[in-house]
Coordinates of C-alpha atoms and ligand atoms in Angstrom, one line a residue:
X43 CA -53.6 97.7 15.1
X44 CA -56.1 99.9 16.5
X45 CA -56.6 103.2 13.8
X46 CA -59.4 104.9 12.1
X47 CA -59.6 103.7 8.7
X48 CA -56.7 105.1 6.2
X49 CA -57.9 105.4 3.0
X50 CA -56.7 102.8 0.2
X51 CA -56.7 106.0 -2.4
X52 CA -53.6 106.8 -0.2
X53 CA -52.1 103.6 -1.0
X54 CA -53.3 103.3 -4.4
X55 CA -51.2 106.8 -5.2
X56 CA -48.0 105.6 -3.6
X57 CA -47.9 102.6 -5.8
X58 CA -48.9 104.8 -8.8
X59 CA -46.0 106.7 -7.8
X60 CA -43.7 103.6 -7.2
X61 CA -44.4 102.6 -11.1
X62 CA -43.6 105.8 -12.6
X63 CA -40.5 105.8 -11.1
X64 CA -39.6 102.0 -12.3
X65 CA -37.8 101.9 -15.5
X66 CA -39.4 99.9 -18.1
X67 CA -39.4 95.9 -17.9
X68 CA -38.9 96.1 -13.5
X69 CA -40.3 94.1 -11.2
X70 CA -40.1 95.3 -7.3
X71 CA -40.7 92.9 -5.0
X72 CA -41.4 94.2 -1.1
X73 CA -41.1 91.7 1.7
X74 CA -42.8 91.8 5.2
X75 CA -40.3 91.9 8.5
X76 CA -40.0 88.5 9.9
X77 CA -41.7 88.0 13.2
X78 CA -38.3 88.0 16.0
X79 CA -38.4 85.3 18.1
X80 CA -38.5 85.8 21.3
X81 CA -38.3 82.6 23.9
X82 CA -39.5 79.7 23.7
X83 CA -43.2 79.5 21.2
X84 CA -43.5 83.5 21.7
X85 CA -42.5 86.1 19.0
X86 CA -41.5 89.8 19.8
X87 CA -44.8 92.0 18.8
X88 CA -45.0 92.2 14.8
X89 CA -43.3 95.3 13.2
X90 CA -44.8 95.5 9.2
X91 CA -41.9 96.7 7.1
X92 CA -42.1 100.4 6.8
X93 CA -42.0 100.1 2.4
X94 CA -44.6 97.2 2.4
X95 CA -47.1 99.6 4.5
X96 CA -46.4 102.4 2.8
X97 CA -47.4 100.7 -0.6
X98 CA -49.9 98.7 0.9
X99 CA -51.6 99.4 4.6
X100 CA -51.8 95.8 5.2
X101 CA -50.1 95.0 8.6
X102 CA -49.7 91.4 8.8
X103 CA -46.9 89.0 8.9
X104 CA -46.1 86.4 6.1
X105 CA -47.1 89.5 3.3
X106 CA -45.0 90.4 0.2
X107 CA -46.1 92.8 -2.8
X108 CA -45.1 92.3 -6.4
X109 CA -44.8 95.3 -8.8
X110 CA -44.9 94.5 -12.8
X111 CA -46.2 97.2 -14.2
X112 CA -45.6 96.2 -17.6
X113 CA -47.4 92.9 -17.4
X114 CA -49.1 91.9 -20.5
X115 CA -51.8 90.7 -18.1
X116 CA -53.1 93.7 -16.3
X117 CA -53.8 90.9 -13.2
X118 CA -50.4 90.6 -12.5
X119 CA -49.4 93.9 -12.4
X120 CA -49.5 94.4 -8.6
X121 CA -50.2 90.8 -6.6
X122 CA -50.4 90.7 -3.1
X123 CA -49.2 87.6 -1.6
X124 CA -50.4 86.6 2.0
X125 CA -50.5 84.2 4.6
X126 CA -53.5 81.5 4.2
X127 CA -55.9 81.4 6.9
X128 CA -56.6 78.3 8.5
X129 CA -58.7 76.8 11.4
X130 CA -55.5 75.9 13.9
X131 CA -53.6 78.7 13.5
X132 CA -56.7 81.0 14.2
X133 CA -57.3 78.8 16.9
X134 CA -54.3 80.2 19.0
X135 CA -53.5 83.5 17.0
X136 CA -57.2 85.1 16.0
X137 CA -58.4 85.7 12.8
X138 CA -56.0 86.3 9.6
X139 CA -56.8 88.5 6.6
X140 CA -58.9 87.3 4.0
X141 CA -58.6 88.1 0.6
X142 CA -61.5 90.7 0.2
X143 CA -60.2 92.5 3.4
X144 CA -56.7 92.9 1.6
X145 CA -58.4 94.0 -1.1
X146 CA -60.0 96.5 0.6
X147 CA -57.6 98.1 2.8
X148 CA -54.9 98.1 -0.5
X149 CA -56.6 98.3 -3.2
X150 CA -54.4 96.1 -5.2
X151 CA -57.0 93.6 -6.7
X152 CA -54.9 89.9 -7.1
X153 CA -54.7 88.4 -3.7
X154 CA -52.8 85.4 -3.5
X155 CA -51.2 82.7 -1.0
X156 CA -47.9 82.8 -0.2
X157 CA -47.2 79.2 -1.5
X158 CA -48.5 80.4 -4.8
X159 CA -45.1 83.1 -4.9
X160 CA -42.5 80.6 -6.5
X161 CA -44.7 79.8 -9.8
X162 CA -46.0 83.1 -9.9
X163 CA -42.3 84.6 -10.3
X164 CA -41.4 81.7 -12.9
X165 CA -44.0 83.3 -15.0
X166 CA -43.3 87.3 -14.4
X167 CA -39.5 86.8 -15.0
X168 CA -39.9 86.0 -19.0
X169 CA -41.7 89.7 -19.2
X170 CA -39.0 91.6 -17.3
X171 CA -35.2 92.6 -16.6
X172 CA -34.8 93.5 -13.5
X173 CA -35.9 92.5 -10.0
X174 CA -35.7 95.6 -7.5
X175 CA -35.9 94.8 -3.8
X176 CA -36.5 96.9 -0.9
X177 CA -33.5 96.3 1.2
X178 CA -32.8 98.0 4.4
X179 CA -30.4 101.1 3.9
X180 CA -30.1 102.5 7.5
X181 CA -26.6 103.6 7.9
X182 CA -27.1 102.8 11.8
X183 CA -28.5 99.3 11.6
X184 CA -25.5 96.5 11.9
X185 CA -27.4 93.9 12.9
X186 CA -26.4 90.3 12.6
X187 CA -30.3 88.9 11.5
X188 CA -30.7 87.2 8.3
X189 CA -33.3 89.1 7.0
X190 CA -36.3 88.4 4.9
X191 CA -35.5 90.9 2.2
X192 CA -31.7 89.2 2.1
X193 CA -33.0 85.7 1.8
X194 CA -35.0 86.9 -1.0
X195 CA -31.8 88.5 -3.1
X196 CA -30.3 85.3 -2.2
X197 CA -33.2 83.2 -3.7
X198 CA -33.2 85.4 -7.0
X199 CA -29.8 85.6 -7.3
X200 CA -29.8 81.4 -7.3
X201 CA -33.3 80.6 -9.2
X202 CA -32.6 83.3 -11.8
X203 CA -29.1 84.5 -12.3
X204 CA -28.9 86.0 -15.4
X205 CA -31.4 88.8 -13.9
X206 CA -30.0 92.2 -13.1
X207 CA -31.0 93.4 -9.4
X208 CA -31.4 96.6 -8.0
X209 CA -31.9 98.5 -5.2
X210 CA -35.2 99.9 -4.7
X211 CA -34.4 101.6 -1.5
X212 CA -33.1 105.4 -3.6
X213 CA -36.8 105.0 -4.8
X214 CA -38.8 104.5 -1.8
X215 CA -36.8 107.0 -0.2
X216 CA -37.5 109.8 -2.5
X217 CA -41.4 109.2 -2.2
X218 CA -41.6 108.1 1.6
X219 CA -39.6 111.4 2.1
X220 CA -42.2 114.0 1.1
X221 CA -45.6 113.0 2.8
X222 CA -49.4 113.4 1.8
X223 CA -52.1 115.5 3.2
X224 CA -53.2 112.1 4.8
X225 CA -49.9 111.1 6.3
X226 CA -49.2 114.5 7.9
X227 CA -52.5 114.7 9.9
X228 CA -52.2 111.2 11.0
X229 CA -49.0 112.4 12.3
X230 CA -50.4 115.7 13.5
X231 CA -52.7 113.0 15.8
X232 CA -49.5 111.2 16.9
X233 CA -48.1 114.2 18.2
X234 CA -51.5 115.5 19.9
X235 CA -51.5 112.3 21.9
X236 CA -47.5 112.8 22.7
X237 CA -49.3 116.2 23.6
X238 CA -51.5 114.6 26.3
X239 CA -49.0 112.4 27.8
X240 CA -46.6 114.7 28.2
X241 CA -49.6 117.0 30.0
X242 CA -50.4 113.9 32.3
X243 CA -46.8 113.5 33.4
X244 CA -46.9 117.2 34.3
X245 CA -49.6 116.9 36.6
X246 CA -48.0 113.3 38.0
X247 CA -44.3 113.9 38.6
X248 CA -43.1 114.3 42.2
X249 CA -39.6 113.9 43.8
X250 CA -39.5 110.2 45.3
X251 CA -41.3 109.0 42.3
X252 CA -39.0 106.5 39.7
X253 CA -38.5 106.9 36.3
X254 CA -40.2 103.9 35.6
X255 CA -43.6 105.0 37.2
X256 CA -43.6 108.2 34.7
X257 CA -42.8 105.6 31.6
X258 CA -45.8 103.7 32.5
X259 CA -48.0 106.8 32.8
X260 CA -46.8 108.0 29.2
X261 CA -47.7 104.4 28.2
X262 CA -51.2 104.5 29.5
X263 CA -51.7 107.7 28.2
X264 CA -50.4 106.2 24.6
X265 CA -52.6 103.5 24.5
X266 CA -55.8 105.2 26.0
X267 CA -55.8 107.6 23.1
X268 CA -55.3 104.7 20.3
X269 CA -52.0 105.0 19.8
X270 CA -50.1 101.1 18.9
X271 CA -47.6 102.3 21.6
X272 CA -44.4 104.2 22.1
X273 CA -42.4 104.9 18.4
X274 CA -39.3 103.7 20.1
X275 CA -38.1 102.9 23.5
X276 CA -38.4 106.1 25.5
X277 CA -36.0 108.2 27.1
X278 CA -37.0 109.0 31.0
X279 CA -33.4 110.5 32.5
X280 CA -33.3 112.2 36.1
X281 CA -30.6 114.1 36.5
X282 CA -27.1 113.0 35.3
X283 CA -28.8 110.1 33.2
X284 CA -29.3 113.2 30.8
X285 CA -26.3 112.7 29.8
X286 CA -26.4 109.2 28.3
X287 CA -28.3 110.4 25.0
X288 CA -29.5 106.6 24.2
X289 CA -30.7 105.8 28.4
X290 CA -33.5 104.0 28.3
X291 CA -33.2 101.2 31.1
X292 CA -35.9 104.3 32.8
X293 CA -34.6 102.7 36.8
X294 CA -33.7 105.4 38.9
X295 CA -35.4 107.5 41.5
X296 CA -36.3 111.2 40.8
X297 CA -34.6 113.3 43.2
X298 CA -35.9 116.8 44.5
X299 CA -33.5 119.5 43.1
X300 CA -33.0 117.2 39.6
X301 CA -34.4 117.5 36.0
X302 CA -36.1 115.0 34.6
X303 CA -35.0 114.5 30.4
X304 CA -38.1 113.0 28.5
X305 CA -37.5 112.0 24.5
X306 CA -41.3 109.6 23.8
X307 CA -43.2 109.7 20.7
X308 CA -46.7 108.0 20.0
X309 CA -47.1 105.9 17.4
X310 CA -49.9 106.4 15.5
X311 CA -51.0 104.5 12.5
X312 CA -47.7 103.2 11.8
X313 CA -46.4 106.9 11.8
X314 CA -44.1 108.3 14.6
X315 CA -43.8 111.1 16.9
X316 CA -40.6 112.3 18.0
X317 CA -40.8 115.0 21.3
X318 CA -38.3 115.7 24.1
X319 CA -38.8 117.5 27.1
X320 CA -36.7 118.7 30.3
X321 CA -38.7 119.3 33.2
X322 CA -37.8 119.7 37.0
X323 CA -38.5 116.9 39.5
X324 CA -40.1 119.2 41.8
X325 CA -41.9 121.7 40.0
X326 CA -39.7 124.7 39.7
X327 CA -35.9 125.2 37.8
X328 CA -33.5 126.4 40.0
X329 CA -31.4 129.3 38.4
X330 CA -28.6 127.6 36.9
X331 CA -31.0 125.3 35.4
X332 CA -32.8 128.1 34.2
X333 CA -30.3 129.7 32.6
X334 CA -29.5 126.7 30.6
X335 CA -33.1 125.9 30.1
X336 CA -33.4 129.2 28.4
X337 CA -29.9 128.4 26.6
X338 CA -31.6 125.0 24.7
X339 CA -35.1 127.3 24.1
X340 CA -33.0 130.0 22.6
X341 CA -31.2 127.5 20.3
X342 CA -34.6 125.0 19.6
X343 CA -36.4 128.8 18.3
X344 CA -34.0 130.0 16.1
X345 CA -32.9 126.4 14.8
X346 CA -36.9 126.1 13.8
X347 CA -37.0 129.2 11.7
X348 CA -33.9 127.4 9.7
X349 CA -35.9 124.4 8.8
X350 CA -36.9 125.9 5.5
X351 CA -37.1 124.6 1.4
X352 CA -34.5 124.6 -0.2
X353 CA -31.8 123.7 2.7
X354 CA -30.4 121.0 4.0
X355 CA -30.1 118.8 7.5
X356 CA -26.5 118.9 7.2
X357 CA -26.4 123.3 6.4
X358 CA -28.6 123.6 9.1
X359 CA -26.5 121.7 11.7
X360 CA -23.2 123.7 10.9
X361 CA -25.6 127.3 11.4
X362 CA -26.9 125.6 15.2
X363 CA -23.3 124.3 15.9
X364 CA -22.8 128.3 16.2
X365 CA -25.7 129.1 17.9
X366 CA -24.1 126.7 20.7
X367 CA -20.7 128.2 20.6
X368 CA -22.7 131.3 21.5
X369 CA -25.0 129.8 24.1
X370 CA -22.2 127.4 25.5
X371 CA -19.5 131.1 26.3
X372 CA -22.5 132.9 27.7
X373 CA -23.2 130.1 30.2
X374 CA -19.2 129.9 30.9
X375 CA -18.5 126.5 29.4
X376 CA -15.7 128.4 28.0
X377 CA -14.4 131.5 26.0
X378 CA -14.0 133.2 23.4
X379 CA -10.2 133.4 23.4
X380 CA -10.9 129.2 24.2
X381 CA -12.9 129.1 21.1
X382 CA -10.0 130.9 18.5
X383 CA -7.4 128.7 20.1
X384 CA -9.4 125.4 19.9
X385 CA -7.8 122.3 17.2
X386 CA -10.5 122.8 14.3
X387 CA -11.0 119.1 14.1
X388 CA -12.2 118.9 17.4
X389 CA -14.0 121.8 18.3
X390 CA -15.0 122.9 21.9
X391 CA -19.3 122.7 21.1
X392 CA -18.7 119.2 21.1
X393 CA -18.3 117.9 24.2
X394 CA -21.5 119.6 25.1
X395 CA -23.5 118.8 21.9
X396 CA -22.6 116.0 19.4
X397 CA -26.1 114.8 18.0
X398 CA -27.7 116.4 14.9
X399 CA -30.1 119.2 15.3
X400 CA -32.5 117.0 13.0
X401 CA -33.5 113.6 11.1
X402 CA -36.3 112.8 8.8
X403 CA -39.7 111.4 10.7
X404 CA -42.4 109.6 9.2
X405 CA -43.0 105.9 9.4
X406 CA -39.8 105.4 11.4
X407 CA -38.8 107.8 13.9
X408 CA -35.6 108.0 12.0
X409 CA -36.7 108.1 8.9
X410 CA -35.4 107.4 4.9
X411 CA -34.0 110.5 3.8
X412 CA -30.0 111.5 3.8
X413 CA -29.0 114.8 5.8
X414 CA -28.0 115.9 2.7
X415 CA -31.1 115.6 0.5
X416 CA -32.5 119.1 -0.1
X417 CA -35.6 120.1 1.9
X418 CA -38.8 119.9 0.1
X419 CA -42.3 121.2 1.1
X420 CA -44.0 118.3 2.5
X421 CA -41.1 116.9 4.4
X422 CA -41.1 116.3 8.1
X423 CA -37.8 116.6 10.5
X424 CA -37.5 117.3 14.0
X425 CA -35.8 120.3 15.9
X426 CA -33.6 119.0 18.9
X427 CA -30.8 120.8 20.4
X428 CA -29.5 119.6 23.3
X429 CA -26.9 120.7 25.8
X430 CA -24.9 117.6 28.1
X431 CA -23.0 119.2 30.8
X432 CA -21.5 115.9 32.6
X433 CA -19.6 117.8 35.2
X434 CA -22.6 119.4 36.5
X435 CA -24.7 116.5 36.2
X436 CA -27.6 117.9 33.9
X437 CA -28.5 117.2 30.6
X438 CA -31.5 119.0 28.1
X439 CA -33.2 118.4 25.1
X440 CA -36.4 120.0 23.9
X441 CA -37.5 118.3 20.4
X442 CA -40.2 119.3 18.1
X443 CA -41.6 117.7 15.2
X444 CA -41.7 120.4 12.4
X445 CA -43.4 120.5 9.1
X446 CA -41.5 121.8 6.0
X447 CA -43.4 124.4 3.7
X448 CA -43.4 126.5 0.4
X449 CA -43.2 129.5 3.2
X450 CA -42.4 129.5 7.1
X451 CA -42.4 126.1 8.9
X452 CA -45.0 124.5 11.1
X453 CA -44.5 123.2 14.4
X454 CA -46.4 119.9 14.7
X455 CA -46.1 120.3 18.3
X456 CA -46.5 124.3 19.1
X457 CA -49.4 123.3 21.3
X458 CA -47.1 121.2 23.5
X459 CA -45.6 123.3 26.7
X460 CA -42.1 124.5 26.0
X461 CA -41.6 127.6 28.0
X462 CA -40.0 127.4 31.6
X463 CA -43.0 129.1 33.2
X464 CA -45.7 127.7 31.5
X465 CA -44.0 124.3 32.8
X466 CA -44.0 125.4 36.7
X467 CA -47.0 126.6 36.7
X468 CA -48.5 123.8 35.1
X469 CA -46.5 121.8 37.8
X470 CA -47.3 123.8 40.0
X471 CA -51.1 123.7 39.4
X472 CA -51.4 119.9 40.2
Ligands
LIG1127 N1 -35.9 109.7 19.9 C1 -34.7 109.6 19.2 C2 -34.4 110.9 18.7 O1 -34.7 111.9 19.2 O2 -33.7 111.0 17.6
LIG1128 MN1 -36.5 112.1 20.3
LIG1129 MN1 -35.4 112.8 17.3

């Protein structure tokens, strides 16, 4: 991972925090992700579980913390266990951690090797209640994988069964949610560099060009700057592609007269960016374009000044799902008069907009956090209305990354271009 140096005090704090929040006789155990294979001897590139960085900044495969902060012995209070370096594997992969790195990148002061984890739990388990384990919670994510923190329920639920478990995933949530000085100007940097790439696409796009080419020149843009890569696949859509919120197979040609849709994020440090853009293939809207250009703008400005303490994703949402209604009779989608006789469960806004204005950002680009939860100085969401009109073939988005404050909120990404005319004429100018 290429990144500056991230303090250990940072992780130090959210394990302080972690413990507080245990009740008495726990102990939390946090697995790494398993590498995914891939074909044949290669792996997919290594994703560190979200929890295990947060608590720990050590991004390496084959890595599980321990939590028992009632201990007896203040050594085994926090114990890092970690893959053990040897001469072939480094042969063919590179170097591993060793201890004193771990030590110094987490602060956690017991480093051991993962073949010591089975008698080290036989000897925790006499001192404690309770095992919680970070399980994956993401109302989205139906995947068929075993997974590494499943296999470890499964092995505590056979080697000690008269152990209670719970769910440390309401715990993690709650602190991952509201994010450090540290964390929000690391992902002040990711968004700078989503920044420049977008600024370098400006100057690059032409008709004739395909999507692909500009998804390469985000990429380079990415990796120049130190980012690890793109925070999720990215979204390049030419024209009706728009439409297809989740289109990432990025294939077609750009055709004079289209927009181009752009949703890319950098990912920084672990920690994502989230931005979408709708620009015009060749440089300048055209006037219906425009006009719902200015629509989505209109919507994105006054949905920002929503994203305030002491509301909610969810109470936001039902204010911007008016906001459309507005927008959607003013560019003719349909009327008033459509609108009072329309069946309540299915209301007119949606064929045009069905996403959420908003989700929590941070580590992952769909962050912990439930639309519900109240917002909280601290807290990071985006802004992304977005208007899919598949009968004329366009779809836009415009997405913001926005910072949630005791007063007004911030907008990680003011400094990107957003207005119509600050796009053409930086178009224009290349
Ligand atoms: N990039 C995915 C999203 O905007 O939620
Ligand atoms: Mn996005
Ligand atoms: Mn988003």
């Amino acid at each position: 991972m290429i990144y500056p140096h991230i303090s250990k005090h940072l992780f130090e704090q959210n394990r302080i925090k972690l413990n507080n929040k245990l009740p008495k006789q726990s102990i939390a155990i946090i697995t790494s992700n398993d590498e995914m294979p891939r074909n044949g001897d290669q792996f997919f590139p290594f994703r560190q579980n979200s929890d295990l960085f947060y608590l720990t900044g050590i991004y390496q495969e084959k890595t599980m913390l321990v939590v028992c902060p009632d201990h007896p012995n203040a050594r085994f209070r926090e114990i890092l266990f970690m893959v053990k370096p040897n001469k072939e594997m480094e042969t063919w992969h590179g170097l591993k951690m060793q201890k004193a790195e771990a030590i110094n990148i987490s602060g956690i002061k017991t480093i051991l090797w993962e073949d010591e984890f089975e008698k080290i739990i036989a000897e925790l388990v006499s001192f404690n209640n309770t095992f919680f384990i970070s399980t994956c919670e993401n109302s989205k994510v139906a995947s068929k994988i075993e997974t590494s923190d499943l296999r470890m329920v499964e092995y505590l639920s056979r080697r000690f069964p008269l152990h209670r478990k719970e769910r440390l995933a309401p715990i993690m949530t709650e602190l991952r949610l509201k994010k450090e000085p540290e964390e929000i100007n690391i992902i002040r940097h990711a968004c700078q560099i989503t920044g420049k790439a977008f600024e370098r696409t400006l100057k690059f796009l032409k008709p004739g060009m395909y999507e692909y080419e500009v998804e390469a020149e985000l990429t380079h843009e990415f990796l120049k700057n130190g980012a690890s890569g793109h925070a999720y696949y990215p979204i390049v859509a030419s024209g009706e592609n728009a439409c297809f919120l989740h289109y990432v197979t990025n294939k077609n040609q750009c055709k004079d007269g289209e927009m181009l849709l752009l949703d890319f994020g950098a990912e920084y440090a672990n920690y994502a960016a989230d931005c979408s853009r709708t620009i015009p293939v060749n440089g300048r809207f055209n006037k219906r374009q425009r006009e719902i250009y200015d629509a989505t703008l209109n919507v994105f400005r006054k949905s920002r000044q929503l994203m305030v303490k002491g509301t909610s994703i969810t109470l936001i949402q039902k204010q911007v799902c008016k906001l459309w209604e507005e927008e959607h009779v003013k560019l003719g989608l349909y009327s008033m008069e459509d609108i009072r006789n329309q069946d309540p469960e299915e209301p007119l806004y949606q064929k045009y907009y069905m996403h959420s204005i908003s989700h929590f950002l941070g580590l992952d680009v769909h962050d912990v956090g439930n639309k519900n939860s109240i917002l909280e100085p601290g807290m990071i969401i985006t802004c992304e209305p977005g208007i899919y009109i598949r009968e004329e073939g366009v779809g836009i988005r415009l997405e913001n990354d926005i910072l949630i404050t005791q007063a007004e909120p911030i907008d990680l990404m003011q400094n990107i271009p957003l207005e119509a005319e600050e796009i053409e004429n930086l178009m224009k100018s290349s």
